[in-house]
Coordinates of C-alpha atoms in Angstrom, one line a residue:
Chain A
M1 CA 21.4 16.1 -7.2
L2 CA 23.0 19.4 -8.1
K3 CA 23.0 22.1 -5.5
I4 CA 24.0 25.7 -6.4
D5 CA 24.7 27.9 -3.4
G6 CA 25.1 31.6 -3.5
L7 CA 26.8 31.5 -6.9
R8 CA 28.4 34.7 -8.2
V9 CA 30.2 35.0 -11.5
N10 CA 32.0 37.9 -13.1
Y11 CA 32.0 37.7 -16.8
G12 CA 33.5 40.2 -19.1
G13 CA 34.1 42.7 -16.4
I14 CA 30.5 42.7 -15.0
E15 CA 28.9 40.6 -12.4
A16 CA 26.6 38.5 -14.6
V17 CA 25.4 36.2 -11.9
K18 CA 24.7 37.9 -8.5
G19 CA 24.4 35.2 -5.9
I20 CA 21.9 32.6 -7.1
T21 CA 20.8 29.5 -5.1
F22 CA 18.9 26.6 -6.7
Q23 CA 18.7 22.9 -6.9
V24 CA 18.3 20.3 -9.6
P25 CA 16.6 17.2 -8.1
E26 CA 17.5 13.8 -9.6
R27 CA 15.6 12.6 -12.7
Q28 CA 13.8 15.9 -13.1
I29 CA 13.7 18.4 -15.9
V30 CA 14.6 21.8 -14.4
T31 CA 14.5 25.0 -16.5
L32 CA 15.9 28.4 -16.0
I33 CA 14.1 31.0 -18.0
G34 CA 14.8 34.7 -18.5
A35 CA 15.5 37.4 -20.9
N36 CA 18.7 38.1 -22.8
G37 CA 21.6 38.9 -20.4
A38 CA 19.9 37.5 -17.4
G39 CA 22.9 35.3 -16.7
K40 CA 21.4 32.0 -17.8
S41 CA 24.3 30.9 -20.1
T42 CA 26.9 32.1 -17.7
T43 CA 25.3 29.9 -15.0
L44 CA 25.5 26.8 -17.2
R45 CA 29.1 27.6 -18.3
T46 CA 30.1 28.0 -14.7
I47 CA 28.6 24.7 -13.7
A48 CA 30.4 23.1 -16.7
G49 CA 33.7 24.6 -15.5
L50 CA 34.3 26.8 -18.5
V51 CA 34.0 29.9 -16.4
K52 CA 35.3 30.2 -12.8
P53 CA 32.9 31.6 -10.2
S54 CA 34.0 34.4 -7.9
A55 CA 31.9 33.1 -5.0
G56 CA 29.5 30.3 -4.1
R57 CA 29.5 26.6 -4.1
I58 CA 28.4 24.0 -6.7
R59 CA 27.8 20.5 -5.3
L60 CA 27.1 17.4 -7.2
Q61 CA 25.6 14.6 -5.0
A62 CA 27.3 16.2 -1.9
E63 CA 30.7 16.5 -3.7
D64 CA 32.0 20.0 -4.1
I65 CA 32.9 20.5 -7.8
T66 CA 33.4 24.3 -7.6
G67 CA 36.3 25.4 -9.8
M68 CA 37.2 22.0 -11.1
S69 CA 38.5 21.8 -14.7
P70 CA 35.9 21.1 -17.4
D71 CA 37.3 17.6 -18.2
R72 CA 37.0 16.5 -14.5
I73 CA 33.5 17.9 -14.4
V74 CA 32.6 15.9 -17.5
S75 CA 34.0 12.8 -16.0
K76 CA 31.9 13.4 -12.9
G77 CA 28.8 13.1 -15.1
I78 CA 27.8 16.6 -16.1
T79 CA 27.7 17.5 -19.7
L80 CA 26.8 20.6 -21.6
V81 CA 25.1 20.9 -25.0
P82 CA 26.5 24.3 -25.9
E83 CA 24.5 27.2 -27.3
G84 CA 24.3 27.3 -31.1
R85 CA 25.0 23.5 -31.2
R86 CA 28.7 23.8 -32.0
V87 CA 29.1 20.4 -33.7
F88 CA 32.5 19.8 -35.3
P89 CA 31.7 20.7 -38.9
D90 CA 34.4 18.9 -40.8
L91 CA 34.2 15.7 -38.8
T92 CA 31.7 13.0 -39.6
V93 CA 28.7 12.4 -37.4
L94 CA 30.2 9.2 -36.0
E95 CA 33.5 11.1 -35.1
N96 CA 31.4 13.8 -33.4
L97 CA 29.7 11.2 -31.3
K98 CA 33.0 9.5 -30.4
I99 CA 34.4 12.8 -29.3
G100 CA 31.5 13.0 -26.9
A101 CA 32.7 9.8 -25.3
Y102 CA 36.3 11.0 -25.2
L103 CA 36.9 10.5 -21.5
R104 CA 35.4 7.0 -21.5
K105 CA 37.7 4.1 -21.9
D106 CA 35.1 1.4 -22.1
S107 CA 33.3 0.1 -25.2
L108 CA 31.0 2.6 -27.0
E109 CA 28.9 0.1 -29.0
D110 CA 25.9 0.1 -26.7
D111 CA 25.8 3.8 -26.3
L112 CA 26.1 4.3 -30.1
E113 CA 23.2 2.0 -30.5
W114 CA 21.3 3.9 -27.9
V115 CA 21.9 7.3 -29.5
Y116 CA 21.2 6.0 -32.9
S117 CA 17.9 4.5 -31.6
L118 CA 17.0 8.0 -30.2
F119 CA 18.0 9.7 -33.4
P120 CA 17.6 7.3 -36.4
R121 CA 18.4 10.2 -38.7
L122 CA 22.0 10.3 -37.3
K123 CA 22.5 6.7 -38.1
E124 CA 21.6 7.3 -41.8
R125 CA 24.1 10.2 -41.9
S126 CA 26.8 8.6 -39.8
W127 CA 29.5 9.1 -42.5
Q128 CA 28.5 12.6 -43.5
A129 CA 30.4 15.7 -42.3
A130 CA 28.4 17.3 -39.5
G131 CA 28.6 20.7 -41.2
T132 CA 26.4 19.4 -44.0
L133 CA 23.5 18.5 -41.6
S134 CA 20.4 20.7 -41.3
G135 CA 20.0 22.8 -38.2
G136 CA 17.7 20.3 -36.5
E137 CA 19.9 17.4 -37.3
Q138 CA 22.9 19.3 -35.9
Q139 CA 21.0 19.9 -32.7
M140 CA 20.2 16.2 -32.5
L141 CA 23.9 15.5 -33.0
A142 CA 24.8 17.9 -30.3
V143 CA 22.4 16.2 -27.9
G144 CA 23.6 12.7 -29.1
R145 CA 27.2 13.8 -28.6
A146 CA 26.5 15.0 -25.1
L147 CA 24.7 11.7 -24.3
M148 CA 27.8 9.7 -25.4
S149 CA 29.6 10.7 -22.2
R150 CA 26.8 8.8 -20.4
P151 CA 25.9 11.8 -18.2
K152 CA 24.0 11.9 -15.0
L153 CA 23.1 15.5 -15.7
M154 CA 22.7 17.0 -19.1
M155 CA 22.7 20.8 -19.4
M156 CA 21.2 22.4 -22.5
D157 CA 21.8 25.9 -23.6
E158 CA 18.9 27.2 -25.8
P159 CA 18.3 24.0 -27.8
S160 CA 15.5 25.7 -29.8
L161 CA 17.7 28.5 -31.0
G162 CA 17.3 29.1 -34.7
L163 CA 15.1 26.1 -35.4
A164 CA 11.7 25.8 -37.1
P165 CA 8.8 25.4 -34.7
L166 CA 8.1 21.8 -35.8
V167 CA 11.8 20.9 -35.3
V168 CA 11.7 22.5 -31.8
K169 CA 8.8 20.2 -31.0
D170 CA 10.8 17.2 -32.0
I171 CA 13.7 18.3 -29.9
F172 CA 11.6 18.8 -26.9
S173 CA 9.9 15.4 -27.2
I174 CA 13.4 13.9 -27.4
I175 CA 14.5 15.8 -24.3
K176 CA 11.5 14.3 -22.5
K177 CA 12.4 10.8 -23.8
V178 CA 16.0 11.2 -22.6
N179 CA 14.8 12.3 -19.2
E180 CA 12.5 9.3 -18.9
Q181 CA 15.5 7.1 -19.5
G182 CA 17.1 8.5 -16.3
V183 CA 19.1 11.5 -17.3
T184 CA 18.5 14.6 -15.2
I185 CA 18.1 17.7 -17.3
L186 CA 18.9 21.4 -16.7
L187 CA 17.5 23.4 -19.5
I188 CA 17.7 27.1 -20.3
E189 CA 15.5 28.6 -22.8
Q190 CA 14.1 31.9 -24.2
N191 CA 11.2 29.9 -25.6
A192 CA 9.6 29.9 -22.1
N193 CA 6.4 28.4 -23.3
M194 CA 8.0 25.2 -24.5
A195 CA 10.4 24.9 -21.6
L196 CA 7.7 25.4 -18.9
H197 CA 5.5 22.8 -20.5
I198 CA 8.0 20.0 -20.0
A199 CA 9.7 21.3 -16.8
D200 CA 9.1 19.7 -13.4
T201 CA 10.8 22.7 -11.7
A202 CA 11.4 26.2 -13.1
Y203 CA 13.3 29.2 -12.0
V204 CA 13.0 32.7 -13.5
L205 CA 16.3 34.6 -13.7
E206 CA 16.4 38.3 -14.0
T207 CA 19.6 40.3 -14.3
G208 CA 21.6 37.7 -12.3
R209 CA 19.0 37.0 -9.6
I210 CA 16.4 34.3 -9.2
T211 CA 13.0 36.1 -8.9
L212 CA 10.5 33.3 -9.1
T213 CA 10.4 29.6 -8.4
G214 CA 7.7 27.0 -9.0
T215 CA 6.7 23.9 -10.9
G216 CA 6.4 24.4 -14.7
E217 CA 2.7 24.5 -14.5
E218 CA 2.6 27.1 -11.7
L219 CA 4.8 29.5 -13.7
L220 CA 2.8 28.9 -16.8
N221 CA -0.2 30.3 -14.9
N222 CA 1.7 33.0 -13.1
E223 CA 0.5 36.5 -14.3
A224 CA 4.0 38.1 -14.1
V225 CA 5.5 35.3 -16.1
K226 CA 2.7 35.4 -18.6
K227 CA 3.2 39.1 -19.1
A228 CA 7.0 39.0 -19.3
Y229 CA 7.8 35.8 -21.2
L230 CA 4.7 34.2 -22.7
G231 CA 3.2 37.3 -24.4
Chain B
M1 CA 29.9 -3.0 -39.3
I2 CA 30.3 -2.8 -43.1
S3 CA 32.2 0.5 -43.0
E4 CA 34.7 -0.8 -40.5
K5 CA 35.5 -3.8 -42.7
K6 CA 35.9 -1.4 -45.6
S7 CA 38.4 0.8 -43.7
K8 CA 40.3 -2.3 -42.7
R9 CA 40.6 -3.2 -46.3
G10 CA 41.9 0.3 -46.9
V11 CA 44.6 -0.1 -44.3
F12 CA 45.6 -3.4 -45.8
L13 CA 45.8 -1.8 -49.3
A14 CA 47.8 1.1 -48.0
L15 CA 50.3 -1.3 -46.4
V16 CA 50.6 -3.3 -49.6
C17 CA 51.2 0.0 -51.5
V18 CA 53.9 1.1 -49.1
C19 CA 55.7 -2.3 -49.3
V20 CA 55.6 -2.2 -53.1
L21 CA 57.0 1.3 -53.0
L22 CA 59.8 0.3 -50.7
A23 CA 60.6 -2.7 -52.9
L24 CA 60.5 -0.5 -55.9
T25 CA 63.2 1.9 -54.4
I26 CA 65.5 -1.1 -53.9
V27 CA 64.9 -2.3 -57.5
L28 CA 65.3 1.2 -59.0
E29 CA 68.5 1.9 -57.1
N30 CA 70.1 -1.3 -58.1
T31 CA 69.1 -1.4 -61.7
L32 CA 69.6 2.2 -62.8
D33 CA 73.0 3.7 -63.3
P34 CA 73.7 5.5 -60.0
I35 CA 75.9 8.1 -61.7
K36 CA 73.6 9.1 -64.5
N37 CA 70.6 9.1 -62.2
T38 CA 72.1 10.9 -59.2
I39 CA 69.5 13.6 -59.4
L40 CA 66.6 11.1 -59.3
F41 CA 67.9 9.5 -56.1
T42 CA 68.7 12.9 -54.6
V43 CA 65.1 14.0 -55.2
L44 CA 63.7 10.7 -53.8
K45 CA 65.8 11.0 -50.6
K46 CA 65.1 14.7 -50.1
G47 CA 61.4 14.1 -50.9
A48 CA 61.2 11.4 -48.2
V49 CA 62.8 13.6 -45.6
Y50 CA 60.5 16.5 -46.5
A51 CA 57.5 14.3 -46.6
L52 CA 58.1 13.3 -43.0
V53 CA 58.7 16.9 -41.9
A54 CA 55.6 18.1 -43.8
C55 CA 53.5 15.4 -42.2
S56 CA 54.7 16.5 -38.8
M57 CA 53.8 20.1 -39.6
N58 CA 50.5 19.0 -40.9
L59 CA 49.8 17.2 -37.6
L60 CA 50.1 20.5 -35.8
N61 CA 48.9 23.0 -38.4
G62 CA 46.3 20.9 -40.2
F63 CA 44.9 18.6 -37.6
T64 CA 45.3 20.5 -34.3
G65 CA 44.8 24.0 -35.9
L66 CA 47.9 25.4 -34.2
F67 CA 49.7 27.6 -36.7
S68 CA 53.4 27.1 -35.9
L69 CA 56.4 28.1 -37.9
G70 CA 59.1 26.6 -35.8
Q71 CA 59.7 23.5 -37.9
A72 CA 63.2 24.4 -39.1
G73 CA 64.3 25.1 -35.5
F74 CA 63.2 21.6 -34.4
M75 CA 64.8 20.1 -37.4
L76 CA 68.0 21.8 -36.5
L77 CA 67.8 20.3 -33.0
G78 CA 67.3 16.9 -34.4
A79 CA 70.1 17.3 -37.0
Y80 CA 72.7 18.5 -34.5
T81 CA 71.7 15.8 -31.9
Y82 CA 72.0 13.2 -34.5
A83 CA 75.3 14.5 -35.8
I84 CA 76.9 15.0 -32.4
L85 CA 76.0 11.6 -31.3
T86 CA 77.1 9.7 -34.4
I87 CA 80.4 11.2 -35.4
P88 CA 82.9 8.4 -34.9
V89 CA 85.3 8.9 -32.1
D90 CA 88.3 8.8 -34.4
Q91 CA 86.9 11.5 -36.6
K92 CA 86.1 14.0 -33.9
A93 CA 89.5 15.6 -33.9
A94 CA 89.2 16.2 -37.7
V95 CA 85.7 17.6 -37.5
Y96 CA 86.3 19.8 -34.4
Y97 CA 89.8 20.9 -35.4
L98 CA 89.1 24.5 -34.6
F99 CA 88.1 23.6 -31.1
G100 CA 90.7 21.0 -30.4
G101 CA 88.3 18.0 -30.3
S102 CA 84.7 17.5 -29.1
A103 CA 83.3 17.8 -25.7
V104 CA 81.2 14.7 -26.4
G105 CA 83.7 11.8 -25.9
F106 CA 81.5 9.0 -27.3
S107 CA 79.7 8.0 -30.4
L108 CA 76.6 5.8 -30.5
P109 CA 77.6 3.6 -33.4
D110 CA 81.0 3.0 -31.7
L111 CA 79.2 1.9 -28.5
F112 CA 77.6 -0.9 -30.5
G113 CA 80.7 -2.1 -32.3
G114 CA 81.4 0.8 -34.7
A115 CA 79.7 2.2 -37.8
D116 CA 81.2 -0.5 -40.0
S117 CA 79.3 -3.3 -38.5
P118 CA 75.6 -3.6 -39.4
V119 CA 74.5 -3.8 -35.8
G120 CA 76.5 -0.8 -34.7
L121 CA 75.3 1.2 -37.7
I122 CA 71.6 0.4 -37.5
L123 CA 71.4 0.6 -33.7
G124 CA 73.5 3.8 -33.5
V125 CA 71.6 5.6 -36.3
V126 CA 68.2 4.6 -35.1
L127 CA 69.0 5.5 -31.5
A128 CA 70.5 8.9 -32.5
L129 CA 67.5 9.7 -34.7
I130 CA 65.1 8.9 -31.8
L131 CA 67.2 10.9 -29.4
G132 CA 67.2 13.8 -31.9
G133 CA 63.4 13.6 -31.8
V134 CA 63.4 13.4 -28.1
V135 CA 65.6 16.5 -27.7
A136 CA 63.3 18.4 -30.1
A137 CA 60.2 17.3 -28.3
G138 CA 61.7 18.2 -24.9
V139 CA 62.5 21.7 -26.1
A140 CA 59.0 21.9 -27.6
W141 CA 57.6 21.0 -24.2
L142 CA 59.6 23.8 -22.6
I143 CA 58.8 26.5 -25.0
G144 CA 55.2 25.2 -25.3
L145 CA 54.5 26.2 -21.7
P146 CA 54.4 29.9 -22.5
V147 CA 53.9 29.9 -26.3
L148 CA 50.9 27.6 -26.5
R149 CA 48.8 30.2 -24.7
L150 CA 49.0 32.2 -27.9
K151 CA 46.7 31.7 -30.9
S152 CA 47.0 31.8 -34.7
D153 CA 49.3 34.6 -35.9
Y154 CA 50.8 35.2 -32.5
L155 CA 51.8 31.6 -32.1
A156 CA 53.3 31.6 -35.6
I157 CA 55.4 34.7 -34.8
A158 CA 56.6 33.3 -31.4
T159 CA 57.6 29.9 -32.9
L160 CA 59.3 31.6 -35.8
G161 CA 61.3 33.7 -33.4
F162 CA 62.2 30.6 -31.4
A163 CA 63.6 28.9 -34.6
E164 CA 65.8 32.0 -35.3
I165 CA 67.1 32.1 -31.7
I166 CA 68.0 28.4 -31.8
R167 CA 69.9 28.9 -35.1
A168 CA 71.8 31.8 -33.5
V169 CA 72.6 29.8 -30.3
F170 CA 73.9 26.9 -32.3
Q171 CA 76.4 29.1 -34.1
W172 CA 77.6 30.6 -30.9
E173 CA 81.5 30.3 -30.6
K174 CA 81.4 29.4 -26.9
L175 CA 79.4 26.2 -27.7
G176 CA 82.0 25.2 -30.2
P177 CA 83.2 22.1 -28.5
V178 CA 79.7 20.7 -28.8
T179 CA 78.2 22.3 -31.9
N180 CA 81.4 23.1 -33.8
G181 CA 80.4 26.8 -33.9
A182 CA 79.4 28.0 -37.3
N183 CA 81.2 25.2 -39.0
A184 CA 79.5 22.1 -40.4
L185 CA 79.4 18.8 -38.6
K186 CA 80.3 16.0 -40.9
N187 CA 81.8 12.5 -41.3
F188 CA 78.8 10.8 -39.5
P189 CA 76.9 7.9 -41.0
T190 CA 74.6 8.9 -43.9
F191 CA 72.1 7.2 -46.1
T192 CA 75.0 5.9 -48.3
S193 CA 76.6 4.2 -45.3
F194 CA 73.7 1.7 -45.6
N195 CA 74.8 0.5 -49.0
V196 CA 76.1 -3.1 -48.6
K197 CA 79.7 -3.5 -49.6
D198 CA 81.7 -6.7 -50.1
A199 CA 85.2 -7.3 -48.7
S200 CA 87.0 -5.3 -51.5
G201 CA 84.8 -2.2 -50.8
A202 CA 82.7 -2.4 -53.9
V203 CA 79.0 -1.8 -53.5
V204 CA 76.9 -5.0 -53.9
L205 CA 73.5 -3.8 -52.8
R206 CA 72.4 -0.1 -52.7
L207 CA 70.0 0.6 -49.9
S208 CA 70.5 4.3 -49.3
T209 CA 67.1 5.4 -50.9
F210 CA 65.4 2.5 -49.3
V211 CA 66.6 3.4 -45.8
A212 CA 65.4 7.0 -46.3
F213 CA 62.0 5.7 -47.4
L214 CA 61.7 3.1 -44.7
I215 CA 62.4 5.6 -41.8
A216 CA 60.0 8.1 -43.3
A217 CA 57.3 5.5 -43.9
I218 CA 57.5 4.2 -40.3
C219 CA 57.3 7.7 -38.9
I220 CA 54.4 8.7 -41.1
A221 CA 52.6 5.5 -40.3
V222 CA 52.9 6.4 -36.6
I223 CA 51.6 9.9 -37.3
L224 CA 48.6 8.3 -39.2
L225 CA 47.9 5.9 -36.4
L226 CA 47.9 8.8 -34.0
I227 CA 45.6 10.8 -36.1
N228 CA 43.1 8.0 -36.4
S229 CA 43.2 7.3 -32.7
S230 CA 41.0 9.0 -30.1
Y231 CA 43.8 11.5 -29.5
G232 CA 43.6 12.4 -33.2
R233 CA 39.9 13.0 -32.9
A234 CA 40.6 15.2 -29.9
F235 CA 43.1 17.2 -32.0
K236 CA 40.6 17.7 -34.8
A237 CA 37.9 18.7 -32.3
I238 CA 40.3 21.4 -30.9
R239 CA 40.9 22.6 -34.5
E240 CA 37.2 22.8 -35.2
D241 CA 35.9 24.4 -32.1
E242 CA 37.9 24.9 -28.9
V243 CA 35.0 25.8 -26.7
A244 CA 32.9 22.8 -27.8
A245 CA 36.0 20.5 -27.4
E246 CA 36.5 21.8 -23.9
A247 CA 32.8 21.2 -23.0
M248 CA 33.2 17.6 -24.2
G249 CA 35.9 17.2 -21.6
I250 CA 39.0 17.6 -23.7
N251 CA 41.8 19.2 -21.8
L252 CA 42.9 21.9 -24.2
A253 CA 46.3 22.7 -22.7
K254 CA 47.3 19.1 -22.4
H255 CA 46.3 18.1 -25.9
K256 CA 47.9 21.1 -27.5
R257 CA 51.1 20.4 -25.7
L258 CA 50.9 16.8 -26.8
S259 CA 50.4 17.7 -30.4
F260 CA 53.2 20.2 -30.3
C261 CA 55.7 17.8 -28.8
I262 CA 54.8 14.9 -31.1
S263 CA 55.0 17.2 -34.1
S264 CA 58.4 18.5 -32.9
F265 CA 59.6 14.9 -32.3
F266 CA 59.0 14.0 -35.9
A267 CA 60.5 17.3 -37.1
G268 CA 63.6 16.4 -35.0
V269 CA 63.8 12.9 -36.6
G270 CA 63.3 14.6 -40.0
G271 CA 66.1 17.0 -39.1
G272 CA 68.4 14.0 -38.4
M273 CA 67.4 12.5 -41.7
F274 CA 68.1 15.8 -43.4
A275 CA 71.6 15.7 -42.0
M276 CA 72.0 12.1 -43.3
F277 CA 70.8 13.3 -46.7
A278 CA 73.0 16.4 -46.8
N279 CA 76.1 14.6 -45.4
Q280 CA 76.5 17.4 -43.0
A281 CA 74.7 19.4 -40.4
Q282 CA 75.1 23.2 -40.3
A283 CA 72.9 25.7 -38.4
K284 CA 72.8 28.1 -41.3
T285 CA 70.9 25.7 -43.6
F286 CA 67.9 25.5 -41.2
T287 CA 66.6 28.9 -42.1
T288 CA 63.1 30.3 -42.1
A289 CA 63.1 29.7 -45.8
M290 CA 63.1 26.0 -45.0
T291 CA 60.1 26.3 -42.8
Y292 CA 58.3 28.2 -45.6
E293 CA 59.2 25.4 -48.1
I294 CA 57.6 22.9 -45.8
L295 CA 54.6 25.1 -45.2
L296 CA 54.2 25.4 -48.9
I297 CA 54.3 21.6 -49.3
V298 CA 51.6 21.3 -46.6
V299 CA 49.4 23.9 -48.3
I300 CA 49.9 22.5 -51.8
G301 CA 49.2 19.0 -50.6
G302 CA 46.2 20.0 -48.6
I303 CA 46.0 21.1 -45.0
G304 CA 44.7 18.1 -43.1
S305 CA 45.8 15.5 -45.6
I306 CA 48.8 13.2 -44.8
S307 CA 48.8 11.6 -48.3
G308 CA 48.6 15.1 -49.8
S309 CA 51.7 16.2 -47.8
C310 CA 53.6 13.1 -49.1
I311 CA 52.7 13.6 -52.7
A312 CA 53.3 17.4 -52.6
S313 CA 56.7 17.0 -51.0
F314 CA 58.0 14.7 -53.9
L315 CA 56.4 17.0 -56.5
Y316 CA 57.9 20.1 -54.8
V317 CA 61.4 18.7 -54.4
A318 CA 61.4 17.2 -57.9
A319 CA 60.2 20.5 -59.5
S320 CA 62.6 22.7 -57.5
E321 CA 65.7 20.4 -57.8
W322 CA 65.3 18.7 -61.1
W323 CA 62.5 19.4 -63.6
L324 CA 63.0 23.1 -63.7
R325 CA 66.8 23.0 -63.5
F326 CA 67.1 23.7 -67.3
L327 CA 65.6 27.1 -66.8
D328 CA 68.7 28.2 -64.8
S329 CA 71.2 27.5 -67.5
E330 CA 71.8 29.6 -70.6
T331 CA 71.0 27.6 -73.7
Q332 CA 72.2 28.0 -77.3
L333 CA 70.0 26.2 -79.8
T334 CA 71.7 25.1 -83.0
S335 CA 68.7 23.3 -84.4
I336 CA 65.0 23.3 -83.9
F337 CA 63.0 20.1 -84.8
G338 CA 65.8 19.0 -87.0
F339 CA 66.1 22.2 -88.9
Q340 CA 69.6 23.5 -88.8
L341 CA 69.8 27.2 -87.8
A342 CA 72.1 29.6 -89.6
K343 CA 73.5 30.9 -86.3
P344 CA 73.0 29.6 -82.8
F345 CA 69.9 30.9 -81.2
K346 CA 70.1 32.0 -77.6
V347 CA 66.9 31.1 -75.8
P348 CA 65.7 34.3 -74.1
L349 CA 65.0 34.5 -70.4
L350 CA 66.9 31.4 -69.5
R351 CA 69.5 32.5 -67.0
N352 CA 70.4 31.9 -63.3
G353 CA 67.4 32.6 -61.1
F354 CA 64.7 32.2 -63.8
R355 CA 63.8 28.8 -62.3
M356 CA 62.5 30.5 -59.1
V357 CA 60.3 32.9 -61.2
V358 CA 58.7 30.0 -63.1
F359 CA 58.4 28.0 -59.9
S360 CA 56.6 30.8 -58.1
I361 CA 54.2 31.2 -61.0
I362 CA 53.4 27.5 -60.9
I363 CA 52.8 27.6 -57.2
M364 CA 50.5 30.5 -57.6
I365 CA 48.5 28.7 -60.3
V366 CA 48.3 25.6 -58.1
V367 CA 47.0 27.6 -55.2
L368 CA 44.5 29.5 -57.4
F369 CA 43.0 26.4 -59.0
F370 CA 43.3 24.0 -56.0
R371 CA 42.1 26.3 -53.2
R372 CA 42.3 23.6 -50.6
G373 CA 45.5 22.0 -52.0
L374 CA 45.8 18.9 -54.2
M375 CA 44.0 16.7 -51.8
G376 CA 41.9 19.0 -49.6
D377 CA 41.5 17.2 -46.3
K378 CA 41.0 13.9 -48.0
E379 CA 43.4 10.9 -48.0
L380 CA 44.0 8.7 -51.0
P381 CA 41.8 5.8 -49.8
D382 CA 38.9 8.3 -49.4
L383 CA 39.1 9.3 -53.0
L384 CA 39.0 5.6 -54.1
R385 CA 36.1 4.9 -51.8
K386 CA 34.2 7.8 -53.0
R387 CA 34.6 6.7 -56.6
R388 CA 33.5 3.2 -55.7
T389 CA 30.3 4.3 -53.9
A390 CA 29.6 6.8 -56.7
K391 CA 29.8 4.0 -59.2
K392 CA 27.5 1.8 -57.1
K393 CA 24.9 4.5 -56.7
G394 CA 25.2 5.8 -60.2
G395 CA 27.0 9.0 -59.1
G396 CA 25.8 12.2 -57.7
D397 CA 25.6 11.1 -54.1
R398 CA 27.7 12.6 -51.4
G399 CA 28.6 9.1 -50.1

């Protein structure tokens, strides 16, 4: 579905991504794992159009989307759940969700129902300012907000960051559920254990290069990965 | 949904309130003695003008998070456009006597049958106000191209500089045939032109305050509708978190420019209204101090609250023009609470300029005790709703 070909990105004066090539097949959960500064976030931000690549191609279902503006990329069906959740704190939960659907002109009722059925907690808090939610609830809101654009591909940047282990489990089970309903997922995580357990395909990124590829299970049992990321 | 019904009721209530308010201005103006109460109506008219400009500034500063200080500049553009387009043709020679007549050979009210006929007056004034807004918005679009790349303080400085430049340009002698140089433009239709007169020229129905309120109310209603639309949500998203907003597919440059132009449009209309209020348009009145006055109103009312801006503008104008006036005049007391004094007592401190001292202190107190302004980022209906739900649930809930 998504094909990345020889992608190079300069970010803050250094080459953060040094020519990576990978694919995200339709309806799969794909994960990129790697240490801090491996270039994971930069890769996602580049696909979302927030950062421009210096070389390489990004293709979505055979259409070249390299260098498009973020709003056009969102309208093509790629959405990003940014790192650290970044909900709009002074807006209500409902307003946050509606902003997720900003580029859509059709009726939102069905999708609101869908998101609320995935996250019943959000329905209860629909009139509350997003800043007053707990960390876990904010992450749910960030996912719900991204889903409101009815994406084909949802990219998630460190969804487990700063959350209690139980909440992380919840979030991952929701990711799986969303995926089962037909949304392709590209996930980056430092919590490699969790990510590899739900991933169909996984890539290991080290200082801007992909060093290992396999199914989630293969990488879970890989000695090098165990040593470096699973402890 | 229940909550939607509730908000619809809120809109209905607000509409009723506005209509009552408008009716009240007509009643007040026609029952109270216009000469004894001049100050009341001056405050009401200026308050309405400032409310509109404060709301336009709030749209940009409070809702989109762009800190701009160019409001007086856009008001100036609106005021001059309005004045230049509405000075009756037969008055031009008198107004532009230094420059031997105006370069603009027509007048909008005259095109529709003259400022003395109701049609000519209403159409001409409305059209001129709208054009004033359009000119301001057009200039905003142009300067927005480079300036909106800046953020926070830098944007404020750039827009402040723009307002100063505009003021200097409009006083330029070479532009005299259009702008009348540094002299005032006058003799155009004002709020008082809307008073209905009978054949002998006596006023039968006073509508000047009503007209000021009506124009301001319509413009503020449009701003409110915009804020509650999906565009408004996008503006708020940009204010809260630019990166997240961009990731949600909101085109930052486009929406910032949109907000800037709309805000300037209404500042331009407000400028035209200010000219109507002041009976003249002169570049030197649109100083940075005026922008600060409006900024103060926005801050006191609450950044991000339209009703706050409206309430604060009336309070501010009333306090600065009316309630504190007595502080500026030296007073000799001959009696206190009925007791006759042996010799007249001169009240200390009361002298020219003391009003501003007291006023500054009051503002400091307000800012200290209402950190987020009188209304915070809430609107009047929000407060009512909160009280109602609190009552229902026995209080203590965040609603």
